[in-house]
Amino acid sequence: MGGKRIGILTSGGDCAGLNAALRAVVHRAIRNYGWKVFGIRDGSLGLMDRPLNYVEFDLGSVADDMLRRGGTILGTINKGDPFAYPMPDGSKKDRSQDFVDGYKELGIEALVVIGGDGSMRILNDLCRKGGIPKTIDNDVAHTDYAIGFATALNVAGEAMDRLAPTAASHHRIMILEVMGRDVGHIALNAGIAGGADVVLIPEIPYTLEGIAAKIAEVRAEGRNHALMVVAEGCKTASGDSVTKLQSGGEARYGGIGQYLAARLTDMVDAETRVTVLGHVQRGGMPAMRDRIIASAFGVYAADLIAQGKLGRMVAWQHGQVVDVPITDVAGITRAIDPYGTLAHTARGLGIYLGEL
Ligand code: F6P
């Protein structure tokens, strides 16, 4: 068993808990199996760079403060698709051979990829590997939790706690715009935990009239302020996404909160303010739940490699770590079930959740 060499990388957008997962893999691999562990820098780029860009981990390099540290000490990129690598002139180049050559040059027998479904899909054909799901969006298929979601939810929930008293003091409607890409896991969970009156998620269509009716209902019940949580991926009334061009020319979701505020202010005759949480949801100290899930995932991911079970992703199902084929995960988005427990709970609490 000893003598095996494995690599590990973080890929795609960062989130809290990545370092805890790295730490767990390194502990298990070195303590239990006596392997050498190489951390690849900047996602897939570290294997495409020449010289290769990596660090060899030892137990001293994964001290306990790794558990507490946000981001990823290895660095990450979300534009590192080896099959369509973005070149400075704007073109895309197939650099998959560079990746494969780098993997061979490092002499590793397997790579642990900590990433979302995009990274799993992209790297699936290129090497022997195991996957650990991470993303604040929590949209990786076949796992109840991905690393980073718990921390993002805590941040969104805390924002609700802070918005509630100021909404009440000024008799305002507060709109909290949260991340989540095409799914509403952060929004729905934060809305329930934070006492929202309205939660809008991409999975369920809404109408402006429906929101206005809910605000009228809140007022009829004797309250003249309201809280709304809106997932960034929600569409406008005419079905368009609201996006912003970021530096580098890429569009990202952002602006649906302002869109709604502009329309609701007149419709419901109330002052409206918008808070966009943005990347605050990704950074900072990982929540305890993320540390625990990341640690469990890391230990199991090393165990899978020890058992020769490659091409599998660790997953959290019903309070246990299990493993599923990466091919079952790649390219699939785990969305909110509009008829599931959380949606039912929200409706039961009187939250306006759109109209099916
Ligand atoms: O997928 C994670 C995520 O934070 C999404 O919620 C968000 O839409 C996107 O990444 C933001 O991407 P970037 O960090 O490239 O702006």
Short mmCIF file of C-alpha atoms and ligand atoms in Angstrom, two decimals, residues 13-14 78 135-137 179-181 186 232 246 252-253 279 282, ligand 1:
data_model
loop_
_atom_site.label_atom_id
_atom_site.label_comp_id
_atom_site.label_asym_id
_atom_site.label_seq_id
_atom_site.Cartn_x
_atom_site.Cartn_y
_atom_site.Cartn_z
CA GLY A 13 -15.11 28.68 -7.79
CA ASP A 14 -13.69 28.60 -4.28
CA ASN A 78 -12.85 28.37 -13.09
CA THR A 135 -20.01 24.44 -4.30
CA ILE A 136 -22.01 26.98 -2.35
CA ASP A 137 -24.80 26.36 -4.89
CA MET A 179 -25.96 33.44 -5.17
CA GLY A 180 -26.77 29.94 -6.33
CA ARG A 181 -26.44 30.10 -10.10
CA ILE A 186 -29.25 29.07 -0.65
CA GLU A 232 -29.61 35.46 -8.49
CA GLN A 246 -17.48 41.14 -15.17
CA ARG A 252 -22.42 36.49 -14.33
CA TYR A 253 -25.83 36.54 -12.72
CA HIS A 279 -18.82 36.68 -2.86
CA ARG A 282 -17.91 32.14 -0.51
O1 F6P B 1 -20.93 28.51 -8.50
C1 F6P B 1 -20.56 29.31 -7.43
C2 F6P B 1 -20.85 30.77 -7.72
O2 F6P B 1 -20.49 31.52 -6.56
C3 F6P B 1 -22.28 31.05 -8.13
O3 F6P B 1 -23.19 31.04 -7.05
C4 F6P B 1 -22.11 32.39 -8.80
O4 F6P B 1 -23.14 32.60 -9.75
C5 F6P B 1 -20.77 32.25 -9.48
O5 F6P B 1 -20.07 31.23 -8.81
C6 F6P B 1 -19.94 33.51 -9.47
O6 F6P B 1 -18.81 33.27 -10.24
P1 F6P B 1 -17.52 34.20 -10.21
O7 F6P B 1 -16.79 33.92 -8.92
O8 F6P B 1 -16.76 33.78 -11.40
O9 F6P B 1 -17.99 35.62 -10.25
#
